[in-house]
CSV table of C-alpha atoms in Angstrom, one decimal:
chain,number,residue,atom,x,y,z
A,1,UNK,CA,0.0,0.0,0.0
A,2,UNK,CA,1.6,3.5,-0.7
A,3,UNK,CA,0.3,6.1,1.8
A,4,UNK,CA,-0.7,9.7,0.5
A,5,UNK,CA,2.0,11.3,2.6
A,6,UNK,CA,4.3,9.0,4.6
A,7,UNK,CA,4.9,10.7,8.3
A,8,UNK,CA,8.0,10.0,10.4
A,9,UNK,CA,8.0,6.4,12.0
A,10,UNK,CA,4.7,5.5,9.5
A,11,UNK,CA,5.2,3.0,6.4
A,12,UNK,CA,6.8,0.1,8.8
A,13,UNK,CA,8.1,-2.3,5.9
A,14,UNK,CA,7.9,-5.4,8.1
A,15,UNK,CA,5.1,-7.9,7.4
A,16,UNK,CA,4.0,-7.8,11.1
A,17,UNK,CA,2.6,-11.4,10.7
A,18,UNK,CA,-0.7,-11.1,12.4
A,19,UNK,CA,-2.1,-14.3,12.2
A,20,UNK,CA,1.2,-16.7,12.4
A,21,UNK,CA,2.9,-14.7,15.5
A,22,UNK,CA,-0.6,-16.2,17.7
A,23,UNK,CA,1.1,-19.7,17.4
A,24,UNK,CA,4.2,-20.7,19.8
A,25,UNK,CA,5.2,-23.4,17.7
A,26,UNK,CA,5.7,-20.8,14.7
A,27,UNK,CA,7.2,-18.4,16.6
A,28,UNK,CA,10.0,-20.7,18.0
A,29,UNK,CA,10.9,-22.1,14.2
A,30,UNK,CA,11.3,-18.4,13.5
A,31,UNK,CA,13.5,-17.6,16.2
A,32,UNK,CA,15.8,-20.5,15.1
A,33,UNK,CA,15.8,-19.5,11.5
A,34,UNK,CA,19.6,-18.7,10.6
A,35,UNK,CA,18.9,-15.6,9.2
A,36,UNK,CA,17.2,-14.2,11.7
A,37,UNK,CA,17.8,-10.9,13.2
A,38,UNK,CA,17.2,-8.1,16.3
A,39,UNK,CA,17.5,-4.6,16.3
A,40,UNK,CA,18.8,-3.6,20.3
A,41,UNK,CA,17.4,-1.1,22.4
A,42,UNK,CA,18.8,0.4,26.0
A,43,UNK,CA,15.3,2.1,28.0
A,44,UNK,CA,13.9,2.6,24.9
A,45,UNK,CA,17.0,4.1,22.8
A,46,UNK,CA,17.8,2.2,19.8
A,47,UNK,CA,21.3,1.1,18.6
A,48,UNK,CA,22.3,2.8,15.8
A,49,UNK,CA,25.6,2.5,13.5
A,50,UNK,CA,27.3,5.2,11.5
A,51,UNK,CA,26.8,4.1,7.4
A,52,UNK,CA,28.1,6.2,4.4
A,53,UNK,CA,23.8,6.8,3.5
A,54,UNK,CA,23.8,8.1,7.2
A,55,UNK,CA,22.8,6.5,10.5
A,56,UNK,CA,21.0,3.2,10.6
A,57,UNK,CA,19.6,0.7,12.7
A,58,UNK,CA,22.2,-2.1,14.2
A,59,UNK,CA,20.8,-5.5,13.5
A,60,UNK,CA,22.5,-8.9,15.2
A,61,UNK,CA,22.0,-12.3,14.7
A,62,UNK,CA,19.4,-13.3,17.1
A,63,UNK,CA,21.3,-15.8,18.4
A,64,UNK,CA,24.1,-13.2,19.4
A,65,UNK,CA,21.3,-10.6,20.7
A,66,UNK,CA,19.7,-13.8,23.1
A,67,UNK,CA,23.1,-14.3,24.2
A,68,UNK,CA,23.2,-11.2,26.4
A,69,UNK,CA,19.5,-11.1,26.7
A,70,UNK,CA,18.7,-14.4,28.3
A,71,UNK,CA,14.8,-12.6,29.4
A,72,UNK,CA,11.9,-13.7,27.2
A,73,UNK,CA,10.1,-10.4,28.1
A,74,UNK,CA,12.6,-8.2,26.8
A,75,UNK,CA,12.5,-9.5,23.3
A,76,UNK,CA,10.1,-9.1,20.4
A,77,UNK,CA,9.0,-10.6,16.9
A,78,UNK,CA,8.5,-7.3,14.6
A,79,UNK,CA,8.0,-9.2,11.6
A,80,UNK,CA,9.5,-10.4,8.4
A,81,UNK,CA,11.7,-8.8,5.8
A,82,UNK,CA,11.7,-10.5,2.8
A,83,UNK,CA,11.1,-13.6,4.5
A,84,UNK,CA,13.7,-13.2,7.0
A,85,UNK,CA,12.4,-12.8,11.0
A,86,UNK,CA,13.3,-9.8,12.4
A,87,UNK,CA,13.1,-8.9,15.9
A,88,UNK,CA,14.1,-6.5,18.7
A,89,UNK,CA,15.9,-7.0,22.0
A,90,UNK,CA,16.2,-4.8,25.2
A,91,UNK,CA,18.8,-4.0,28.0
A,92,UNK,CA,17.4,-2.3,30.9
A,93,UNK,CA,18.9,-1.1,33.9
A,94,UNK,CA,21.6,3.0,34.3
A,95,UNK,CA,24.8,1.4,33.0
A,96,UNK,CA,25.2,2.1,29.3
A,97,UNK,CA,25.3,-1.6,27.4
A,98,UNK,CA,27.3,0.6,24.4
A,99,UNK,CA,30.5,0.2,27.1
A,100,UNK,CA,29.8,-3.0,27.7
A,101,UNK,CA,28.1,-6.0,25.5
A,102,UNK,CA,27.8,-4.1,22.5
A,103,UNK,CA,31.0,-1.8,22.8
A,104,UNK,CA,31.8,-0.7,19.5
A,105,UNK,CA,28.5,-1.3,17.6
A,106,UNK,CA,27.1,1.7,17.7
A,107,UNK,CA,25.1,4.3,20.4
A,108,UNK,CA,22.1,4.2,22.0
A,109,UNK,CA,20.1,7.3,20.8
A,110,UNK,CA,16.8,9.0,21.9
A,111,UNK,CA,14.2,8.4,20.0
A,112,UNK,CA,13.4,12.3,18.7
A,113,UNK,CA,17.2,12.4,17.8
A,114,UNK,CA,16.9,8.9,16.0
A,115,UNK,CA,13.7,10.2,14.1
A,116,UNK,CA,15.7,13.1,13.0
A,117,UNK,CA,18.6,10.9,11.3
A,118,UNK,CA,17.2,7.2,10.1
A,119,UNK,CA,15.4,6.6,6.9
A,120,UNK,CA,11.7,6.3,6.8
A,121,UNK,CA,11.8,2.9,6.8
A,122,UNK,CA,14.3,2.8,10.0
A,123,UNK,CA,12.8,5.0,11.8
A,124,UNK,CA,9.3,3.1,11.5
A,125,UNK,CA,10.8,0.2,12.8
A,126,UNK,CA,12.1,1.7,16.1
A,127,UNK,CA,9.2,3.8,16.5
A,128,UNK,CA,7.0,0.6,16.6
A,129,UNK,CA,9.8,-1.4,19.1
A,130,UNK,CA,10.1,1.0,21.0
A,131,UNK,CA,6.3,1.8,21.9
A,132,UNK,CA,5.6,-2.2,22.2
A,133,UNK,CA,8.5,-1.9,24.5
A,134,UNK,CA,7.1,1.1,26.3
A,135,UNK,CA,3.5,-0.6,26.7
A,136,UNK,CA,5.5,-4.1,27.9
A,137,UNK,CA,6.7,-1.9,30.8
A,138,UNK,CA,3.5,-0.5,31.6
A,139,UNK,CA,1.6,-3.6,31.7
A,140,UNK,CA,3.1,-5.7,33.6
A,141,UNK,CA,0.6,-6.6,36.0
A,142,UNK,CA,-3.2,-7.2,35.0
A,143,UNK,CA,-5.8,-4.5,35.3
A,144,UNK,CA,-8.2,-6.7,36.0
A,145,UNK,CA,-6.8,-8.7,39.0
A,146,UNK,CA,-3.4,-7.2,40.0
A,147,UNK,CA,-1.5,-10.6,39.1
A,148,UNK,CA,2.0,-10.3,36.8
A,149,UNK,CA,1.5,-11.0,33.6
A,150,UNK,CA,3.0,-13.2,31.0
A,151,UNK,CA,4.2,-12.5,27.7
A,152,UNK,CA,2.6,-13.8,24.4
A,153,UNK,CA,2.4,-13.7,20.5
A,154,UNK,CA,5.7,-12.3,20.5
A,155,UNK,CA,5.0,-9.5,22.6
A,156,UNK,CA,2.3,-8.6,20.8
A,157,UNK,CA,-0.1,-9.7,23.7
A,158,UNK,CA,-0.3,-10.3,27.7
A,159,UNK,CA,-1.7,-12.6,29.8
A,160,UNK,CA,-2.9,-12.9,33.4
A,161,UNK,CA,-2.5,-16.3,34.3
A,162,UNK,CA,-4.3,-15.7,37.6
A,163,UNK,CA,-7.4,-14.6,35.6
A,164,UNK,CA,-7.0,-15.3,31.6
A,165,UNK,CA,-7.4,-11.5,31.0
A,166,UNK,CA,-5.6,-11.0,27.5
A,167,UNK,CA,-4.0,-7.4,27.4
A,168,UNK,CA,-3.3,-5.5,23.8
A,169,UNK,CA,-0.9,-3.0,23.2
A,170,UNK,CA,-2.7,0.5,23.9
A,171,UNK,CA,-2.7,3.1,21.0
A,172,UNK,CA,-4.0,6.7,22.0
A,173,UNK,CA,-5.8,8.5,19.6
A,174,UNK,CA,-4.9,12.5,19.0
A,175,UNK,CA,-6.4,14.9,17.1
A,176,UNK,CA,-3.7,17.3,16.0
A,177,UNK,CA,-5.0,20.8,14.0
A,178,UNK,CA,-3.8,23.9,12.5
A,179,UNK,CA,-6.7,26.0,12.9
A,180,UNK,CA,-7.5,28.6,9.8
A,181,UNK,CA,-9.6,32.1,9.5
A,182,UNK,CA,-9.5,33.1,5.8
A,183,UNK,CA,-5.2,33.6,4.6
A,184,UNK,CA,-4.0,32.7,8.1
A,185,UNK,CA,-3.2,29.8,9.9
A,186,UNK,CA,-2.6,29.7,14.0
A,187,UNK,CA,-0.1,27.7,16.2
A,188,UNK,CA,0.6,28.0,19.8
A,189,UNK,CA,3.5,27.5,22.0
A,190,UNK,CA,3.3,25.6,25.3
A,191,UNK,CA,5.7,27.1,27.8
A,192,UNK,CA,8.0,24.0,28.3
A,193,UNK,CA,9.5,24.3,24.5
A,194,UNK,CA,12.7,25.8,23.4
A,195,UNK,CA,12.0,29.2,22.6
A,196,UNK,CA,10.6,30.5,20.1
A,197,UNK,CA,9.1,27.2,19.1
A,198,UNK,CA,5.5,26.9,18.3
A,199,UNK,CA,3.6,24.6,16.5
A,200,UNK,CA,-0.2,22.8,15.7
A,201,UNK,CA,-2.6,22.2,19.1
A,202,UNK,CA,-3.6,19.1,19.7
A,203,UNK,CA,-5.4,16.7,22.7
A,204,UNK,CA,-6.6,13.7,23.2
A,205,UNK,CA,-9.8,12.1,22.2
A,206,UNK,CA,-12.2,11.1,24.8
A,207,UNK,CA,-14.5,8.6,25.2
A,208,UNK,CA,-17.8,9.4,23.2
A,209,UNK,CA,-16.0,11.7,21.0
A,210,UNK,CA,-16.0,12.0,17.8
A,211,UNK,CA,-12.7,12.7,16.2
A,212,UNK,CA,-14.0,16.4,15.0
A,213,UNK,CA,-15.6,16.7,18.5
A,214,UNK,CA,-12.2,16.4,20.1
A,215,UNK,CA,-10.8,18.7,17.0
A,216,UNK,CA,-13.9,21.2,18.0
A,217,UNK,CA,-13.6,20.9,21.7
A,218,UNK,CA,-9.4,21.4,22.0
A,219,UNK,CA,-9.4,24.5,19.8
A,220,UNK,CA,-12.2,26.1,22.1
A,221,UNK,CA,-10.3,25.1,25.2
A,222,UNK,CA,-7.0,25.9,24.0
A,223,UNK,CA,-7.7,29.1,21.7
A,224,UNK,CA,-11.2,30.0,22.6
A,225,UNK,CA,-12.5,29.6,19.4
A,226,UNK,CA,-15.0,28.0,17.3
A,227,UNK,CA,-14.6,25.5,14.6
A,228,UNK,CA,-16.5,25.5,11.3
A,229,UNK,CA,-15.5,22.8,9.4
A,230,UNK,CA,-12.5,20.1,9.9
A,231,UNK,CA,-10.5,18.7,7.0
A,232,UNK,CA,-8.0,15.6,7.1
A,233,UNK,CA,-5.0,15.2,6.0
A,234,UNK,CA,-2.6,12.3,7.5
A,235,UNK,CA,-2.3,10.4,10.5
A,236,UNK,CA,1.1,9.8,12.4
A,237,UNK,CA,2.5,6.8,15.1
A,238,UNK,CA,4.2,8.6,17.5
A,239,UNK,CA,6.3,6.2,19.9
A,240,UNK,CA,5.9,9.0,22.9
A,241,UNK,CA,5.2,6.9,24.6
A,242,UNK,CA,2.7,5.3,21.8
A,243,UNK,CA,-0.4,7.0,20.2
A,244,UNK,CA,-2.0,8.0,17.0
A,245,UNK,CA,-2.1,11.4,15.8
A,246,UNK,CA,-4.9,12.3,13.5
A,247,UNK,CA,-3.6,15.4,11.5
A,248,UNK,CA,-6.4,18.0,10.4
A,249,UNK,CA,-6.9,21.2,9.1
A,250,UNK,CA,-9.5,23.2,11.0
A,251,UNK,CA,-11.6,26.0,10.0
A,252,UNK,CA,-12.9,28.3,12.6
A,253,UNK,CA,-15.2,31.3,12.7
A,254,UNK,CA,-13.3,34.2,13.7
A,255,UNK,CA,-9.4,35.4,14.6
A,256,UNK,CA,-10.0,36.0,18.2
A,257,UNK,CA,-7.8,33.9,19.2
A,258,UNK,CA,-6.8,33.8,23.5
A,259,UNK,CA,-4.6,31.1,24.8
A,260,UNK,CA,-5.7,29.4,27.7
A,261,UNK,CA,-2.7,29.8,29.9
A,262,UNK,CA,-2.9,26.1,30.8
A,263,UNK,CA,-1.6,24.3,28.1
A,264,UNK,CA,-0.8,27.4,26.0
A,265,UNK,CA,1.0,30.4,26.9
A,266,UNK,CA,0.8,32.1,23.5
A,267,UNK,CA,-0.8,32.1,20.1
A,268,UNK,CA,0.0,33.7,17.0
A,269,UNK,CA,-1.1,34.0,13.5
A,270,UNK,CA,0.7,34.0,10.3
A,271,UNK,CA,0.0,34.5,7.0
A,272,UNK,CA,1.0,32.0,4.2
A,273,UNK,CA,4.6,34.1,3.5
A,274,UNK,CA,5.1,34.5,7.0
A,275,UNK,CA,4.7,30.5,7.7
A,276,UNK,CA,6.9,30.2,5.1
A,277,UNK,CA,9.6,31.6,6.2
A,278,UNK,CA,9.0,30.2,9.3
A,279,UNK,CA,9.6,27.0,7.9
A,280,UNK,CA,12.7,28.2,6.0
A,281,UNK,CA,14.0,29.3,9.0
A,282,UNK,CA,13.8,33.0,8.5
A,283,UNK,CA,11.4,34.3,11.2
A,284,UNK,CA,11.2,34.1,15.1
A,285,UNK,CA,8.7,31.5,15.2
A,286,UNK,CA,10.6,28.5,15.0
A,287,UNK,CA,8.9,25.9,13.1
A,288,UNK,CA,8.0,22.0,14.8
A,289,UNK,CA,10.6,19.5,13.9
A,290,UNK,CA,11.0,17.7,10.6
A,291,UNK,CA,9.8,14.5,11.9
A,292,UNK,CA,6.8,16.2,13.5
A,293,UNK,CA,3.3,15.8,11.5
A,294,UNK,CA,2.6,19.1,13.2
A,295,UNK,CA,5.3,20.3,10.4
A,296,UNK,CA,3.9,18.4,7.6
A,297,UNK,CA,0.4,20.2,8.4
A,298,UNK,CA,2.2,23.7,8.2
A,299,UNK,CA,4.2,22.6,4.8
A,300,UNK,CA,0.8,21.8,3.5
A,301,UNK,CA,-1.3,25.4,4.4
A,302,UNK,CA,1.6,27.1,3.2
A,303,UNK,CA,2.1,25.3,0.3
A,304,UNK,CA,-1.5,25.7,-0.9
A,305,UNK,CA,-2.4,28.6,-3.2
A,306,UNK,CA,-6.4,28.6,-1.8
Protein backbone atom coordinates (compact mmCIF):
# COMPACT_ATOMS: atom_id res chain seq x y z
CA UNK A 1 0.00 0.00 0.00
CA UNK A 2 1.64 3.47 -0.71
CA UNK A 3 0.26 6.05 1.78
CA UNK A 4 -0.68 9.74 0.50
CA UNK A 5 1.96 11.28 2.63
CA UNK A 6 4.34 9.05 4.56
CA UNK A 7 4.86 10.72 8.25
CA UNK A 8 7.95 9.95 10.40
CA UNK A 9 7.97 6.39 12.00
CA UNK A 10 4.72 5.52 9.53
CA UNK A 11 5.19 3.00 6.40
CA UNK A 12 6.79 0.15 8.84
CA UNK A 13 8.11 -2.32 5.92
CA UNK A 14 7.93 -5.37 8.07
CA UNK A 15 5.13 -7.93 7.42
CA UNK A 16 4.05 -7.84 11.06
CA UNK A 17 2.61 -11.43 10.71
CA UNK A 18 -0.70 -11.15 12.41
CA UNK A 19 -2.09 -14.27 12.15
CA UNK A 20 1.24 -16.69 12.40
CA UNK A 21 2.93 -14.66 15.52
CA UNK A 22 -0.60 -16.17 17.73
CA UNK A 23 1.09 -19.68 17.39
CA UNK A 24 4.20 -20.69 19.78
CA UNK A 25 5.18 -23.39 17.69
CA UNK A 26 5.70 -20.84 14.72
CA UNK A 27 7.23 -18.39 16.57
CA UNK A 28 9.97 -20.73 17.99
CA UNK A 29 10.86 -22.15 14.22
CA UNK A 30 11.27 -18.40 13.47
CA UNK A 31 13.48 -17.60 16.16
CA UNK A 32 15.79 -20.50 15.05
CA UNK A 33 15.82 -19.46 11.54
CA UNK A 34 19.60 -18.67 10.63
CA UNK A 35 18.90 -15.61 9.16
CA UNK A 36 17.24 -14.22 11.75
CA UNK A 37 17.79 -10.91 13.19
CA UNK A 38 17.19 -8.13 16.29
CA UNK A 39 17.48 -4.61 16.29
CA UNK A 40 18.78 -3.60 20.27
CA UNK A 41 17.39 -1.14 22.44
CA UNK A 42 18.81 0.42 25.98
CA UNK A 43 15.30 2.07 27.99
CA UNK A 44 13.91 2.62 24.92
CA UNK A 45 16.99 4.07 22.82
CA UNK A 46 17.83 2.16 19.75
CA UNK A 47 21.32 1.10 18.65
CA UNK A 48 22.28 2.76 15.81
CA UNK A 49 25.56 2.46 13.54
CA UNK A 50 27.26 5.15 11.49
CA UNK A 51 26.85 4.14 7.40
CA UNK A 52 28.09 6.18 4.39
CA UNK A 53 23.83 6.79 3.49
CA UNK A 54 23.78 8.08 7.16
CA UNK A 55 22.80 6.53 10.51
CA UNK A 56 21.04 3.16 10.58
CA UNK A 57 19.58 0.66 12.72
CA UNK A 58 22.17 -2.07 14.21
CA UNK A 59 20.84 -5.47 13.54
CA UNK A 60 22.48 -8.87 15.24
CA UNK A 61 22.03 -12.33 14.65
CA UNK A 62 19.43 -13.32 17.08
CA UNK A 63 21.29 -15.76 18.36
CA UNK A 64 24.05 -13.22 19.40
CA UNK A 65 21.28 -10.63 20.74
CA UNK A 66 19.68 -13.84 23.07
CA UNK A 67 23.09 -14.35 24.21
CA UNK A 68 23.18 -11.16 26.45
CA UNK A 69 19.54 -11.15 26.72
CA UNK A 70 18.67 -14.45 28.29
CA UNK A 71 14.82 -12.64 29.35
CA UNK A 72 11.92 -13.66 27.21
CA UNK A 73 10.11 -10.43 28.12
CA UNK A 74 12.63 -8.17 26.83
CA UNK A 75 12.47 -9.48 23.28
CA UNK A 76 10.09 -9.14 20.37
CA UNK A 77 9.04 -10.61 16.90
CA UNK A 78 8.53 -7.32 14.56
CA UNK A 79 7.95 -9.19 11.60
CA UNK A 80 9.53 -10.43 8.39
CA UNK A 81 11.70 -8.76 5.80
CA UNK A 82 11.71 -10.49 2.77
CA UNK A 83 11.05 -13.58 4.49
CA UNK A 84 13.67 -13.20 7.00
CA UNK A 85 12.37 -12.80 10.97
CA UNK A 86 13.28 -9.79 12.38
CA UNK A 87 13.08 -8.87 15.85
CA UNK A 88 14.09 -6.49 18.73
CA UNK A 89 15.86 -7.01 22.03
CA UNK A 90 16.24 -4.77 25.20
CA UNK A 91 18.84 -3.98 28.04
CA UNK A 92 17.35 -2.32 30.95
CA UNK A 93 18.94 -1.13 33.87
CA UNK A 94 21.64 3.04 34.29
CA UNK A 95 24.80 1.40 32.95
CA UNK A 96 25.20 2.08 29.28
CA UNK A 97 25.34 -1.61 27.39
CA UNK A 98 27.30 0.57 24.38
CA UNK A 99 30.47 0.22 27.09
CA UNK A 100 29.76 -3.01 27.70
CA UNK A 101 28.13 -6.00 25.55
CA UNK A 102 27.81 -4.06 22.53
CA UNK A 103 31.01 -1.78 22.82
CA UNK A 104 31.83 -0.70 19.46
CA UNK A 105 28.51 -1.33 17.62
CA UNK A 106 27.13 1.66 17.65
CA UNK A 107 25.12 4.33 20.38
CA UNK A 108 22.08 4.24 22.05
CA UNK A 109 20.08 7.30 20.78
CA UNK A 110 16.78 8.97 21.87
CA UNK A 111 14.18 8.41 19.97
CA UNK A 112 13.44 12.25 18.70
CA UNK A 113 17.16 12.36 17.80
CA UNK A 114 16.89 8.93 16.05
CA UNK A 115 13.74 10.23 14.07
CA UNK A 116 15.66 13.13 13.01
CA UNK A 117 18.56 10.90 11.31
CA UNK A 118 17.19 7.17 10.12
CA UNK A 119 15.43 6.65 6.94
CA UNK A 120 11.73 6.31 6.76
CA UNK A 121 11.78 2.91 6.83
CA UNK A 122 14.25 2.77 10.05
CA UNK A 123 12.83 5.05 11.78
CA UNK A 124 9.33 3.12 11.55
CA UNK A 125 10.79 0.20 12.79
CA UNK A 126 12.09 1.70 16.05
CA UNK A 127 9.21 3.82 16.53
CA UNK A 128 6.97 0.65 16.56
CA UNK A 129 9.81 -1.36 19.12
CA UNK A 130 10.11 1.00 20.99
CA UNK A 131 6.29 1.83 21.89
CA UNK A 132 5.56 -2.23 22.18
CA UNK A 133 8.51 -1.86 24.47
CA UNK A 134 7.05 1.11 26.29
CA UNK A 135 3.54 -0.59 26.67
CA UNK A 136 5.50 -4.13 27.87
CA UNK A 137 6.74 -1.85 30.82
CA UNK A 138 3.51 -0.46 31.63
CA UNK A 139 1.60 -3.58 31.67
CA UNK A 140 3.09 -5.72 33.56
CA UNK A 141 0.60 -6.64 36.03
CA UNK A 142 -3.24 -7.17 35.03
CA UNK A 143 -5.75 -4.50 35.30
CA UNK A 144 -8.25 -6.66 36.05
CA UNK A 145 -6.84 -8.69 38.96
CA UNK A 146 -3.38 -7.18 40.00
CA UNK A 147 -1.48 -10.63 39.07
CA UNK A 148 1.96 -10.30 36.79
CA UNK A 149 1.49 -11.04 33.60
CA UNK A 150 3.05 -13.20 31.01
CA UNK A 151 4.22 -12.47 27.72
CA UNK A 152 2.61 -13.77 24.44
CA UNK A 153 2.38 -13.68 20.52
CA UNK A 154 5.71 -12.29 20.54
CA UNK A 155 5.01 -9.48 22.57
CA UNK A 156 2.29 -8.62 20.80
CA UNK A 157 -0.13 -9.71 23.73
CA UNK A 158 -0.28 -10.30 27.72
CA UNK A 159 -1.68 -12.61 29.75
CA UNK A 160 -2.90 -12.88 33.40
CA UNK A 161 -2.53 -16.32 34.35
CA UNK A 162 -4.27 -15.72 37.56
CA UNK A 163 -7.44 -14.57 35.64
CA UNK A 164 -6.95 -15.31 31.63
CA UNK A 165 -7.41 -11.55 31.03
CA UNK A 166 -5.58 -11.01 27.50
CA UNK A 167 -3.98 -7.37 27.37
CA UNK A 168 -3.30 -5.53 23.83
CA UNK A 169 -0.95 -3.01 23.22
CA UNK A 170 -2.72 0.53 23.93
CA UNK A 171 -2.73 3.12 21.02
CA UNK A 172 -4.01 6.70 21.99
CA UNK A 173 -5.77 8.51 19.64
CA UNK A 174 -4.86 12.55 19.05
CA UNK A 175 -6.43 14.94 17.10
CA UNK A 176 -3.66 17.33 16.02
CA UNK A 177 -5.00 20.78 13.97
CA UNK A 178 -3.85 23.86 12.49
CA UNK A 179 -6.74 25.99 12.91
CA UNK A 180 -7.55 28.57 9.76
CA UNK A 181 -9.55 32.10 9.53
CA UNK A 182 -9.47 33.13 5.80
CA UNK A 183 -5.16 33.56 4.59
CA UNK A 184 -3.98 32.67 8.13
CA UNK A 185 -3.20 29.83 9.94
CA UNK A 186 -2.55 29.67 14.02
CA UNK A 187 -0.14 27.71 16.22
CA UNK A 188 0.57 27.98 19.80
CA UNK A 189 3.47 27.53 21.95
CA UNK A 190 3.34 25.62 25.33
CA UNK A 191 5.73 27.14 27.81
CA UNK A 192 7.98 23.97 28.27
CA UNK A 193 9.49 24.34 24.53
CA UNK A 194 12.74 25.78 23.40
CA UNK A 195 11.99 29.24 22.63
CA UNK A 196 10.61 30.47 20.12
CA UNK A 197 9.12 27.18 19.08
CA UNK A 198 5.54 26.89 18.26
CA UNK A 199 3.59 24.64 16.46
CA UNK A 200 -0.25 22.85 15.69
CA UNK A 201 -2.57 22.21 19.07
CA UNK A 202 -3.64 19.10 19.69
CA UNK A 203 -5.38 16.65 22.69
CA UNK A 204 -6.60 13.69 23.22
CA UNK A 205 -9.82 12.14 22.21
CA UNK A 206 -12.20 11.09 24.80
CA UNK A 207 -14.45 8.60 25.22
CA UNK A 208 -17.81 9.40 23.21
CA UNK A 209 -16.01 11.73 21.00
CA UNK A 210 -15.95 11.98 17.79
CA UNK A 211 -12.71 12.75 16.23
CA UNK A 212 -13.97 16.37 14.96
CA UNK A 213 -15.62 16.65 18.47
CA UNK A 214 -12.16 16.45 20.13
CA UNK A 215 -10.82 18.73 17.04
CA UNK A 216 -13.88 21.19 18.01
CA UNK A 217 -13.58 20.87 21.68
CA UNK A 218 -9.40 21.35 21.98
CA UNK A 219 -9.45 24.50 19.82
CA UNK A 220 -12.19 26.07 22.05
CA UNK A 221 -10.32 25.07 25.23
CA UNK A 222 -7.00 25.93 23.97
CA UNK A 223 -7.71 29.05 21.71
CA UNK A 224 -11.25 29.98 22.55
CA UNK A 225 -12.47 29.58 19.44
CA UNK A 226 -15.01 28.03 17.34
CA UNK A 227 -14.57 25.45 14.55
CA UNK A 228 -16.52 25.50 11.31
CA UNK A 229 -15.47 22.79 9.42
CA UNK A 230 -12.46 20.06 9.90
CA UNK A 231 -10.48 18.70 7.00
CA UNK A 232 -8.00 15.56 7.12
CA UNK A 233 -4.98 15.25 6.03
CA UNK A 234 -2.63 12.30 7.54
CA UNK A 235 -2.25 10.38 10.45
CA UNK A 236 1.14 9.79 12.37
CA UNK A 237 2.48 6.79 15.13
CA UNK A 238 4.17 8.60 17.48
CA UNK A 239 6.33 6.20 19.94
CA UNK A 240 5.88 9.03 22.95
CA UNK A 241 5.23 6.89 24.56
CA UNK A 242 2.73 5.26 21.85
CA UNK A 243 -0.37 7.02 20.16
CA UNK A 244 -1.95 8.03 16.96
CA UNK A 245 -2.06 11.42 15.80
CA UNK A 246 -4.86 12.25 13.49
CA UNK A 247 -3.58 15.41 11.49
CA UNK A 248 -6.37 18.03 10.41
CA UNK A 249 -6.95 21.18 9.15
CA UNK A 250 -9.54 23.19 10.99
CA UNK A 251 -11.56 26.00 10.04
CA UNK A 252 -12.86 28.35 12.55
CA UNK A 253 -15.20 31.26 12.66
CA UNK A 254 -13.28 34.16 13.66
CA UNK A 255 -9.37 35.44 14.65
CA UNK A 256 -10.03 36.05 18.24
CA UNK A 257 -7.83 33.89 19.22
CA UNK A 258 -6.78 33.83 23.46
CA UNK A 259 -4.61 31.10 24.78
CA UNK A 260 -5.65 29.38 27.70
CA UNK A 261 -2.66 29.83 29.92
CA UNK A 262 -2.93 26.08 30.80
CA UNK A 263 -1.63 24.28 28.14
CA UNK A 264 -0.78 27.40 25.98
CA UNK A 265 1.03 30.45 26.87
CA UNK A 266 0.85 32.09 23.46
CA UNK A 267 -0.85 32.08 20.05
CA UNK A 268 -0.01 33.75 16.99
CA UNK A 269 -1.14 34.03 13.53
CA UNK A 270 0.69 33.96 10.26
CA UNK A 271 0.01 34.46 6.95
CA UNK A 272 1.03 31.95 4.20
CA UNK A 273 4.64 34.15 3.54
CA UNK A 274 5.13 34.48 7.00
CA UNK A 275 4.73 30.45 7.67
CA UNK A 276 6.90 30.19 5.05
CA UNK A 277 9.61 31.63 6.17
CA UNK A 278 8.95 30.15 9.33
CA UNK A 279 9.57 27.02 7.87
CA UNK A 280 12.68 28.18 6.03
CA UNK A 281 13.97 29.32 8.98
CA UNK A 282 13.82 33.04 8.53
CA UNK A 283 11.40 34.30 11.23
CA UNK A 284 11.15 34.06 15.09
CA UNK A 285 8.65 31.54 15.18
CA UNK A 286 10.63 28.48 15.02
CA UNK A 287 8.93 25.88 13.08
CA UNK A 288 8.01 21.99 14.83
CA UNK A 289 10.57 19.49 13.86
CA UNK A 290 10.98 17.75 10.58
CA UNK A 291 9.77 14.48 11.91
CA UNK A 292 6.81 16.22 13.51
CA UNK A 293 3.27 15.84 11.46
CA UNK A 294 2.57 19.10 13.23
CA UNK A 295 5.26 20.25 10.41
CA UNK A 296 3.95 18.41 7.55
CA UNK A 297 0.45 20.23 8.42
CA UNK A 298 2.21 23.74 8.21
CA UNK A 299 4.19 22.62 4.78
CA UNK A 300 0.76 21.76 3.48
CA UNK A 301 -1.26 25.40 4.44
CA UNK A 302 1.64 27.10 3.25
CA UNK A 303 2.06 25.31 0.34
CA UNK A 304 -1.46 25.69 -0.88
CA UNK A 305 -2.40 28.62 -3.24
CA UNK A 306 -6.44 28.59 -1.84
Amino acid sequence: MVLPVLNTFAGNPLDRAGDQRNSPDWLDEQAANPDALACVFWNGQPLLEDHADGPRLVWLALTHAREMIRDEDRELFLGLWKGAPCFAIEFGGAADPATGPVRGLGTFTEMREAAAVLSASDAAIAGGAKSLFDWRRRHGFCANCGHETETACGGWKRICPACTAEHFPRVDPVTIMLPVFGDRCLLGRQASWPAGRMSALAGFLEPGETIEEACAREIKEEAGLTVTATTYHSSQPWPFPSQLMIGLIAEVSDDDATPDQTELEEVRWLTRDEARAVLAGAHEVKAPPKFAIARTLLEHWAGSSE
